[in-house]
Short mmCIF file of C-alpha atoms in Angstrom, two decimals:
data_model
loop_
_atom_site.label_atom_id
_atom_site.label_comp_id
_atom_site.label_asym_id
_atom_site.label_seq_id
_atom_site.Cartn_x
_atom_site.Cartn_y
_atom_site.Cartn_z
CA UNK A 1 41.93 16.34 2.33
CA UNK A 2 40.35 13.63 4.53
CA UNK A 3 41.46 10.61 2.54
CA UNK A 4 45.15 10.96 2.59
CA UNK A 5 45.82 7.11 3.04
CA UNK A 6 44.22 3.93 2.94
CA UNK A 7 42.71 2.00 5.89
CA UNK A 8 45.80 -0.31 5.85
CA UNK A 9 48.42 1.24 3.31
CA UNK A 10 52.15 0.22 3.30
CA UNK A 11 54.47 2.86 2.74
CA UNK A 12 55.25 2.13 -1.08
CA UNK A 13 50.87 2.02 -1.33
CA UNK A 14 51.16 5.59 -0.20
CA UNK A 15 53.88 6.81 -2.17
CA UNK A 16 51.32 5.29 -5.16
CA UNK A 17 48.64 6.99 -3.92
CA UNK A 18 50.19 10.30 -3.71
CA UNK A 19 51.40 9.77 -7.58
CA UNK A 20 48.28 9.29 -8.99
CA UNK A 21 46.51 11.90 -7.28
CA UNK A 22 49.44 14.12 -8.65
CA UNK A 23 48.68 12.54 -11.72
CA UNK A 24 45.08 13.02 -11.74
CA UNK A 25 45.11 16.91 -10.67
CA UNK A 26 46.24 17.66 -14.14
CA UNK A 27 42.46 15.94 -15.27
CA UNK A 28 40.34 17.90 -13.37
CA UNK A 29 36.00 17.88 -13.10
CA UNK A 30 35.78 20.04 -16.98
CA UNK A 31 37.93 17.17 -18.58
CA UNK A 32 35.77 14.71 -17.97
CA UNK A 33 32.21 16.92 -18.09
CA UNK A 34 33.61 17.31 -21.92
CA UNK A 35 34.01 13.81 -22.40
CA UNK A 36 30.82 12.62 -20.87
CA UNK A 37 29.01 15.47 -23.14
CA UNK A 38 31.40 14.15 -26.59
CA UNK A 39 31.09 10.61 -25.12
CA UNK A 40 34.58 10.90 -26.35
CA UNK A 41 37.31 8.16 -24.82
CA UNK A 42 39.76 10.14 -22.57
CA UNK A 43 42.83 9.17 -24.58
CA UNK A 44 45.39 11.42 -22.77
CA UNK A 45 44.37 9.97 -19.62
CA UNK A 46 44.91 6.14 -20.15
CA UNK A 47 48.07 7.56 -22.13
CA UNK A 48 49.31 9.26 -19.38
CA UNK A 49 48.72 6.43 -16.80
CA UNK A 50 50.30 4.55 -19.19
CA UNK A 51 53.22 6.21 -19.51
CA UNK A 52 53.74 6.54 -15.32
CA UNK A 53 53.09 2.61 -15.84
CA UNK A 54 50.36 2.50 -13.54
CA UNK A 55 48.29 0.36 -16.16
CA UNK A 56 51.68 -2.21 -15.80
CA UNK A 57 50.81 -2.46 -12.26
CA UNK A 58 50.75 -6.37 -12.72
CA UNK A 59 53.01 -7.21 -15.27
CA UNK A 60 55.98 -8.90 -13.65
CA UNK A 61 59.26 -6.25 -14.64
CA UNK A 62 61.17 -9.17 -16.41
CA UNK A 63 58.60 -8.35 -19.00
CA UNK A 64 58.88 -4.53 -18.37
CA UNK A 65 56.56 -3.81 -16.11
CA UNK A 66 55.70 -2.75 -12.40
CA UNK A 67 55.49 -6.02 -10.89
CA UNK A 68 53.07 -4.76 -7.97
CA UNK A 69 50.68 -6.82 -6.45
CA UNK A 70 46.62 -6.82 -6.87
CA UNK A 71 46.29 -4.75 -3.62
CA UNK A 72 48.64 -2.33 -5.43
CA UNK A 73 46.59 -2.29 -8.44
CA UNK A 74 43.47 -1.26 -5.94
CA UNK A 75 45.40 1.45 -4.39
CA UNK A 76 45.97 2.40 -8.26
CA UNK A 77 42.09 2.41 -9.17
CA UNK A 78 40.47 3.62 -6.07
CA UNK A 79 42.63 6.87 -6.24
CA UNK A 80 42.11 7.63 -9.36
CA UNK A 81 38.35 7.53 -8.46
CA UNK A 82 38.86 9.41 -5.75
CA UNK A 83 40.11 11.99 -7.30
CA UNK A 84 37.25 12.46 -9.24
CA UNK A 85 38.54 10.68 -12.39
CA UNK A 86 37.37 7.71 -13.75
CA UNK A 87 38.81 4.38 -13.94
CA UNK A 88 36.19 2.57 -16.51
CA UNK A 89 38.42 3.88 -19.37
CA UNK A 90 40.89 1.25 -18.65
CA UNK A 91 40.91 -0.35 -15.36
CA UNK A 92 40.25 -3.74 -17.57
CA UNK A 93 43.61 -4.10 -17.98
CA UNK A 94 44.24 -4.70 -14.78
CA UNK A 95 42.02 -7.14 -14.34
CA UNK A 96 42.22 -9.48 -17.38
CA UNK A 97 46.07 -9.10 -16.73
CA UNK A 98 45.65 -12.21 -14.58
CA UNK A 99 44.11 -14.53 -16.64
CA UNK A 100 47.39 -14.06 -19.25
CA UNK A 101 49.44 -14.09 -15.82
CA UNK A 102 48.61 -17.24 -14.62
CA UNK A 103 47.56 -19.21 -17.55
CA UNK A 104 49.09 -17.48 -20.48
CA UNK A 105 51.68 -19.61 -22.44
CA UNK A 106 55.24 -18.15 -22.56
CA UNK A 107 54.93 -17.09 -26.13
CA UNK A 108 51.97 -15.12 -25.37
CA UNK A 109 53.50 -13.78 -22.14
CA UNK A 110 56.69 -12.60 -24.30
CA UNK A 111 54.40 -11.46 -27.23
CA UNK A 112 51.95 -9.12 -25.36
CA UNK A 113 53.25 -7.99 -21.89
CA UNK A 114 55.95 -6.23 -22.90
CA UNK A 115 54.05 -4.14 -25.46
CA UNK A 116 51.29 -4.03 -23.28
CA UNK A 117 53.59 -1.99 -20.55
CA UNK A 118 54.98 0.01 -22.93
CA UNK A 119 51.77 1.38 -24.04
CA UNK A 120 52.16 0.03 -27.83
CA UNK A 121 49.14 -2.75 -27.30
CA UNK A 122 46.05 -1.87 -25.09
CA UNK A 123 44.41 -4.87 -23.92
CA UNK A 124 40.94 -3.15 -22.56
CA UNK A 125 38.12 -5.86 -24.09
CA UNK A 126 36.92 -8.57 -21.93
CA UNK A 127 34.43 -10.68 -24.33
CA UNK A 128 32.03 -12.68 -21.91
CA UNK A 129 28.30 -11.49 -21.95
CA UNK A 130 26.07 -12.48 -24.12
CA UNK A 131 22.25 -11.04 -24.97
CA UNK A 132 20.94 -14.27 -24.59
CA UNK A 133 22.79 -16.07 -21.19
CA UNK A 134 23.86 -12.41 -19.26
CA UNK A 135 25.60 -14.03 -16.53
CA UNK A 136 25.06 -16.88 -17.24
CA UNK A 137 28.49 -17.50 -18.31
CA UNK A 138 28.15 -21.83 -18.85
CA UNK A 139 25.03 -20.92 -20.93
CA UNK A 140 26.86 -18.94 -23.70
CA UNK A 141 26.65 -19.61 -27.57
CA UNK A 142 29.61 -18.21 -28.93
CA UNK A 143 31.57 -21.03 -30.44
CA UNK A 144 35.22 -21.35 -31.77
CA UNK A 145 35.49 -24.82 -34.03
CA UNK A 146 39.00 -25.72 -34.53
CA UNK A 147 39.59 -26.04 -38.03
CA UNK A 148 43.30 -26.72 -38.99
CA UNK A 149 45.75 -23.99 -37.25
CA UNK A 150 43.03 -21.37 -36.76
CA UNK A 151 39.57 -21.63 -34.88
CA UNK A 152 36.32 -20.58 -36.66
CA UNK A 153 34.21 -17.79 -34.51
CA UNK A 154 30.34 -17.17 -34.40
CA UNK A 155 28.22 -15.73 -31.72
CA UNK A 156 27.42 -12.43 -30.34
CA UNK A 157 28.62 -10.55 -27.38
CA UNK A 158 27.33 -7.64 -25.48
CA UNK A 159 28.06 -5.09 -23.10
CA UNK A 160 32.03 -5.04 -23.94
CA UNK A 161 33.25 -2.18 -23.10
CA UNK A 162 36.23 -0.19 -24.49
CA UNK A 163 36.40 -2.89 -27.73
CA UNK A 164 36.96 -0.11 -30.12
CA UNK A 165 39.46 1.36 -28.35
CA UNK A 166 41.32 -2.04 -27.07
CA UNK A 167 43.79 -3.80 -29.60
CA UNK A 168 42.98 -7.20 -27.65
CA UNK A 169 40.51 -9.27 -26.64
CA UNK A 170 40.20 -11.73 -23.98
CA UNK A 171 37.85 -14.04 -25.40
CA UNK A 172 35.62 -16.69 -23.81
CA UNK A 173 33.59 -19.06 -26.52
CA UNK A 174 32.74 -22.47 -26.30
CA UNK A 175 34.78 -25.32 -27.86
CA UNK A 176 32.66 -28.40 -27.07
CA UNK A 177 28.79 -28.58 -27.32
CA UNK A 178 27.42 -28.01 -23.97
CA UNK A 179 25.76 -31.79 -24.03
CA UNK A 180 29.21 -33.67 -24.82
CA UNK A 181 31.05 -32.52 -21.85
CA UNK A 182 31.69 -34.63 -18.58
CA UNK A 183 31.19 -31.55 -16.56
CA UNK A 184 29.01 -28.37 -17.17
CA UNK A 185 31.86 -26.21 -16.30
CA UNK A 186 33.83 -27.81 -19.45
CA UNK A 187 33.80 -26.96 -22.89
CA UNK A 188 34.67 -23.43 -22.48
CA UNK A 189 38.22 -21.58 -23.60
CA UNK A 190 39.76 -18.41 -23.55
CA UNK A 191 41.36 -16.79 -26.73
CA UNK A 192 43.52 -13.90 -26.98
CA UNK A 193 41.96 -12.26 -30.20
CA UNK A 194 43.54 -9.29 -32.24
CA UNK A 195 41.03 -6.65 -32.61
CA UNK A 196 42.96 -4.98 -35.33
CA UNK A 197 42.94 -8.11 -37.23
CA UNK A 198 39.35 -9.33 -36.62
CA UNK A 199 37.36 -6.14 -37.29
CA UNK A 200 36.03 -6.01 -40.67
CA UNK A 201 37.49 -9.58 -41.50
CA UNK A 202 34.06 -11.46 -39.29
CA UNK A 203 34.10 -9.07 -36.43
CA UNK A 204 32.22 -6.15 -36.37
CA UNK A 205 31.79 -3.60 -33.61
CA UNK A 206 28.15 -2.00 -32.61
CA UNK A 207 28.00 1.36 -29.72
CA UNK A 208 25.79 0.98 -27.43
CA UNK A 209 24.32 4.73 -26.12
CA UNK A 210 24.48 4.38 -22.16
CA UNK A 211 23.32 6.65 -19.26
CA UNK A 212 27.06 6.85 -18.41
CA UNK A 213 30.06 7.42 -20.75
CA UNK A 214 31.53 4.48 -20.76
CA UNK A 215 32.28 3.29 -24.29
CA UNK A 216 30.12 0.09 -24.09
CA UNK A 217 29.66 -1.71 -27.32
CA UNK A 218 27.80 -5.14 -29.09
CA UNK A 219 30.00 -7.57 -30.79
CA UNK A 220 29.04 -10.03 -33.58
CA UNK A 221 31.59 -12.77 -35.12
CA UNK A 222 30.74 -14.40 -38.18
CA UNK A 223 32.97 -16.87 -39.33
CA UNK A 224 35.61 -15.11 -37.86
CA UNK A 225 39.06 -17.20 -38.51
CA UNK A 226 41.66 -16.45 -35.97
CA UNK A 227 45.31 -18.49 -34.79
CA UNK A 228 44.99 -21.69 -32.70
CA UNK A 229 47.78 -20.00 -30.71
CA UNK A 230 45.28 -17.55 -29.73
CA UNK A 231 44.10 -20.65 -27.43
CA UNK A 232 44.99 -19.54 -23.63
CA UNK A 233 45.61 -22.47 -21.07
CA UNK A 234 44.01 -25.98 -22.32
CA UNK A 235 41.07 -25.97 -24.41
CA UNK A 236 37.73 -26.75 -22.61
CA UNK A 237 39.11 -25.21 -19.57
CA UNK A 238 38.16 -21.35 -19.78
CA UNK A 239 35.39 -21.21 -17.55
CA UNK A 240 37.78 -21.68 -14.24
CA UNK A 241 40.40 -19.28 -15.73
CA UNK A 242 37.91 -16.36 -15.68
CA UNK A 243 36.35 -17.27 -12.62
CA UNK A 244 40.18 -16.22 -11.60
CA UNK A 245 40.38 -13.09 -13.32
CA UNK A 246 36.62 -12.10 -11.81
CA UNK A 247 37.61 -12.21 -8.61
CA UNK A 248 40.54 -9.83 -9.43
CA UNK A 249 38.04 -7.69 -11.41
CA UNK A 250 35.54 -7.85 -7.95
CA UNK A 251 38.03 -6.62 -6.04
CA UNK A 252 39.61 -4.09 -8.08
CA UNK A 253 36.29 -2.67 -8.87
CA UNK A 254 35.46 -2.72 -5.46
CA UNK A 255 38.37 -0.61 -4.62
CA UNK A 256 37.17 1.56 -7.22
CA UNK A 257 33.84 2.16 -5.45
CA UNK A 258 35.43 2.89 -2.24
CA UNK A 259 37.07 5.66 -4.31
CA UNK A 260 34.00 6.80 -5.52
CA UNK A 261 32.22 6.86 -1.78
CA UNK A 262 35.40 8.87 -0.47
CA UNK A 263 35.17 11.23 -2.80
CA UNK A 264 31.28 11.25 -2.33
CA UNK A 265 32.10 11.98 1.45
CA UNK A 266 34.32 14.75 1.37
CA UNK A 267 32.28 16.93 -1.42
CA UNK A 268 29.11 16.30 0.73
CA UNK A 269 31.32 17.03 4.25
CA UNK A 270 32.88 19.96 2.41
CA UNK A 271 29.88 21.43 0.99
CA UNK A 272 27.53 21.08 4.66
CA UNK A 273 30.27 23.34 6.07
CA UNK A 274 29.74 25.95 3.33
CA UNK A 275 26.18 25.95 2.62
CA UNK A 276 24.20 27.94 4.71
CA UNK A 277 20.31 28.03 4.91
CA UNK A 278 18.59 29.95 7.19
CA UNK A 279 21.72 31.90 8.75
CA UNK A 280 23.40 28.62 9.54
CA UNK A 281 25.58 25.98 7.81
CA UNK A 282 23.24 23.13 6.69
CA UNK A 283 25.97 20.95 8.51
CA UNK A 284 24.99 21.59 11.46
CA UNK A 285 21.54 19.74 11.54
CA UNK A 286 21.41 15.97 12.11
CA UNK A 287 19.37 15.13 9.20
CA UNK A 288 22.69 16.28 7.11
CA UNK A 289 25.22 14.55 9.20
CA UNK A 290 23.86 11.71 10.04
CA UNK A 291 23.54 10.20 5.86
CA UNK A 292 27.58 11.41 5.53
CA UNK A 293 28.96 9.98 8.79
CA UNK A 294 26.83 6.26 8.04
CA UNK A 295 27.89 6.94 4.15
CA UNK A 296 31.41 6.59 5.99
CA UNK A 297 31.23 4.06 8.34
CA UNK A 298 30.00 1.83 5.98
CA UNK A 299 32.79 2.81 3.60
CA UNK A 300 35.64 1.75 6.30
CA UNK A 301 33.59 -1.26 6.94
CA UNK A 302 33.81 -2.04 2.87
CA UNK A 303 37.33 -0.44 2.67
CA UNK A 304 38.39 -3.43 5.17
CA UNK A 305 36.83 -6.07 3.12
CA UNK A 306 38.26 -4.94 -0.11
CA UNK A 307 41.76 -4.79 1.61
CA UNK A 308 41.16 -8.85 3.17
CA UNK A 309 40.12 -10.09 -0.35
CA UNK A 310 43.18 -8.45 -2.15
CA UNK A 311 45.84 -10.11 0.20
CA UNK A 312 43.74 -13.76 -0.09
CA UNK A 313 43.89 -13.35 -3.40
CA UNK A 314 47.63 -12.56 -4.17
CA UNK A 315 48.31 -15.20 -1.30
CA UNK A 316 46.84 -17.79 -4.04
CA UNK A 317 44.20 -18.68 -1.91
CA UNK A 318 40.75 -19.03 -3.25
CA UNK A 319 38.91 -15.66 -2.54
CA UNK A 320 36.16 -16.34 -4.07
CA UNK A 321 33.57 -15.11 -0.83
CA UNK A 322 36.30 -12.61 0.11
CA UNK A 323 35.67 -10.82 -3.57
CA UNK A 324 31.87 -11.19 -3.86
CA UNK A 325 31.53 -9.27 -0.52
CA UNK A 326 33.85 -6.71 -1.20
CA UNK A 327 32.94 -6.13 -4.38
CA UNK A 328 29.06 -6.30 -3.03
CA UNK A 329 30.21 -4.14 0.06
CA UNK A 330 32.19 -1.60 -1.68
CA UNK A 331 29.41 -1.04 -4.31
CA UNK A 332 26.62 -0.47 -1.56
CA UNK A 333 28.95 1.99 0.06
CA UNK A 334 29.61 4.02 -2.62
CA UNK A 335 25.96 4.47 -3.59
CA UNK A 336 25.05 5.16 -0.21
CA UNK A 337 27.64 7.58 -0.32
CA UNK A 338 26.73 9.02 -3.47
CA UNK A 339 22.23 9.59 -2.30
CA UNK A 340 24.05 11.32 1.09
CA UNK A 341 26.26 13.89 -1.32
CA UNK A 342 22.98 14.35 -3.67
CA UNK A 343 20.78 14.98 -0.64
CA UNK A 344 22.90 17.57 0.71
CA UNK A 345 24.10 19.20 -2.63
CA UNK A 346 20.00 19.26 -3.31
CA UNK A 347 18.77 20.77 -6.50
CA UNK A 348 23.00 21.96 -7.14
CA UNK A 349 24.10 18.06 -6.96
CA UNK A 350 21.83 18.18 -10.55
CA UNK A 351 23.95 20.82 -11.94
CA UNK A 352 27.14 19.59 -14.53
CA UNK A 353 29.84 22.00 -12.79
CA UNK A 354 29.70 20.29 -9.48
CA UNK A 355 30.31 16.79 -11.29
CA UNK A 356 27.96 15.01 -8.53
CA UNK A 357 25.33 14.18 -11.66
CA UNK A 358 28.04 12.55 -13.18
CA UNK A 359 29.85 10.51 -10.48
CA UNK A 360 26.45 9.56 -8.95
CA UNK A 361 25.90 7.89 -12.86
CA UNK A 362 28.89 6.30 -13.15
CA UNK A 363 29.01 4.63 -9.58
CA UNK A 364 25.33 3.08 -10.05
CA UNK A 365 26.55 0.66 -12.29
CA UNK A 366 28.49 -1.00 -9.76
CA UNK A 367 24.94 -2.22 -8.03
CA UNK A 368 24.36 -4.23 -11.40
CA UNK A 369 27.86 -4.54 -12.89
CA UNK A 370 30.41 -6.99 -13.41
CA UNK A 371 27.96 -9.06 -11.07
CA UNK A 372 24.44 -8.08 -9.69
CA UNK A 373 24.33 -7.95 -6.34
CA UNK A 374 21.45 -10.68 -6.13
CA UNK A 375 24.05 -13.05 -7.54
CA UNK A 376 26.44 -12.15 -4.95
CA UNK A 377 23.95 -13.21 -2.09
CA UNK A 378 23.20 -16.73 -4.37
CA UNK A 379 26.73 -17.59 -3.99
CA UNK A 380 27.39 -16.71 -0.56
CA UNK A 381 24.19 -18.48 0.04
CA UNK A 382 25.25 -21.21 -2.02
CA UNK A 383 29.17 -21.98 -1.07
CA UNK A 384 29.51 -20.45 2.44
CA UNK A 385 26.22 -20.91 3.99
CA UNK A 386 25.30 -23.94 2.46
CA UNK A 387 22.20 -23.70 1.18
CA UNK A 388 20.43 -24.74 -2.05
CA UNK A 389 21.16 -23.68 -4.68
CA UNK A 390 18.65 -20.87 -5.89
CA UNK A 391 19.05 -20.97 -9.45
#
């Protein structure tokens, strides 16, 4: 194996990463071709990362779970892509995990973590996108009117993955009109919305049928009443909450795409020093190597990054450029990584058994997903480099 640590792994990160790969060996490439051909959701997986409470990583053990720290939680995902598995299924939880963390009341902390690590609540939705605003987050129309004890929910989301298999939602809908507040980045607030509740009762869930298997869905509210203690934080503040919990998500998904390029990098390696064309191994010529060993470097390079933004951001420091790039970084690795393996496989990397069609499917949504990278280079453009805004 060429990836037996991480570029900068403690010793309890590699004990982790052995575990999952243990873990993952007994979900092997014809587990998840027979998903991706049932477009089924791979419920013993996520139940058996639950019940090694990797999907606890982050919840603090007074509230029984790991208490590990975000870079943990990478070591976590990128392993389990690495091993050929895939992460999509539930690496949410991870990431909305912080918005609860750090802004969650102590009711809702003592209500949902615990049953969260024990595996009895799944908490997999992250409601954000809309059709009509994308990512433009301060332009969505979902609203939430307070009425009483409950709030009143309209609007339409889209692109939520994993909603009908989550029993929570993290929910972002505005509170106050967009042209009543002092400051564009006002108005909005996060709710904590029981699926089980909501669906059928104003909530109703629509698939969406996607080149990869990844249990995407549309989501329309009408009228849909749910508990003012659902309100997370202060009302009108939910906009800088998520920004929070999206750098999180940016770097954890970034760690998953440096997965996805190392195991990318050793099928291609693997297979150049098998395949032999014309009495030799294809290996041997330049124009095979060369793809694999920049497909590598460029990993490292992104590997690094990833690594930097992680300890920023459990530092409490804003990480902000630190998770753009190495979410940005990681995802140009891995797809780099990915053309190199399909290049050398040729016509076999087309094939289901070798699992390179499906790996080099599921890693290209990290070009355009959770954030394009064209938005990346606004904001570093934007609030490093100082220049006008673009948009």
């Amino acid at each position: 194996m060429l990836f037996e640590l991480g570029v900068r792994d403690t010793q309890e990160q590699g004990e982790i990463r052995r575990a999952v790969r243990k873990l993952c060996a007994d979900f092997p490439g014809d587990y998840w071709r027979a998903k991706d051909r049932d477009r089924a959701y791979p419920t013993e997986f996520v139940a058996a990362l639950t019940q090694a409470g990797f999907l606890a990583a982050l919840i603090p053990e007074d509230y029984g779970g790991s208490g590990l720290t975000l870079g943990d939680a990478a070591v976590i995902l990128e392993e389990i892509q690495a091993s050929g598995c895939n992460g999509s299924a539930c690496h949410a939880q991870m990431y909305v995990m912080n918005t609860i963390l750090r802004h969650g009341s102590a009711d809702q902390k003592a209500a949902y973590l615990p049953r969260i690590a024990t595996g009895d609540l799944r908490l997999q939705a992250f409601g954000v996108t809309e059709p009509g605003s994308g990512t433009d987050t301060l332009a969505l129309r979902t609203t939430a009117v307070r009425d009483g004890d409950r709030y009143i929910v309209d609007g339409q989301k889209i692109w939520i993955s994993r909603a009908e298999h989550s029993d929570l939602m993290l929910l972002l809908a505005r509170t106050t009109p967009r042209d009543q507040v002092a400051k564009k980045t006002e108005g909005l607030s996060v709710f904590m919305v029981d699926m089980r509740e909501a669906l059928g009762n104003g909530m109703t869930i629509r698939p969406i049928r996607t080149m990869m298997n990844h249990g995407t869905t549309e989501i329309f509210f009408d009228r849909l009443a749910i508990p003012a203690s659902s309100l997370v934080g202060e009302e009108g503040q939910g906009f800088r909450y998520i920004l929070s919990g999206m750098n999180a998500e940016r770097i954890l998904i970034g760690a998953e795409c440096i997965g996805d390029a190392k195991w990318f990098i050793e099928k291609a390696a693997a297979y150049a020093g098998e395949r032999e064309v014309f009495g030799r191994p294809i290996g041997q010529n330049q124009g095979v190597q060369f793809p694999i060993a920049r497909a590598y470097a460029q990993m490292r390079a992104a590997e690094l990054m990833v690594h930097e933004a992680a300890t920023l951001y459990q530092s409490g420091a804003n990480a902000g450029a630190e998770a753009n790039m190495a979410k940005m970084l990681a995802a140009e690795a891995s797809w780099a990584a990915a053309e190199a393996c399909v290049q050398t496989f040729g016509g076999f990397a087309f094939a289901e058994e070798y699992d390179v069609e499906r790996k080099f499917r599921e890693t290209r949504l990290y070009q355009v997903a959770p954030v394009s990278t064209n938005l990346i280079l606004s904001y570093l453009a934007e609030h490093v480099l100082g220049m006008p805004r673009s948009y």
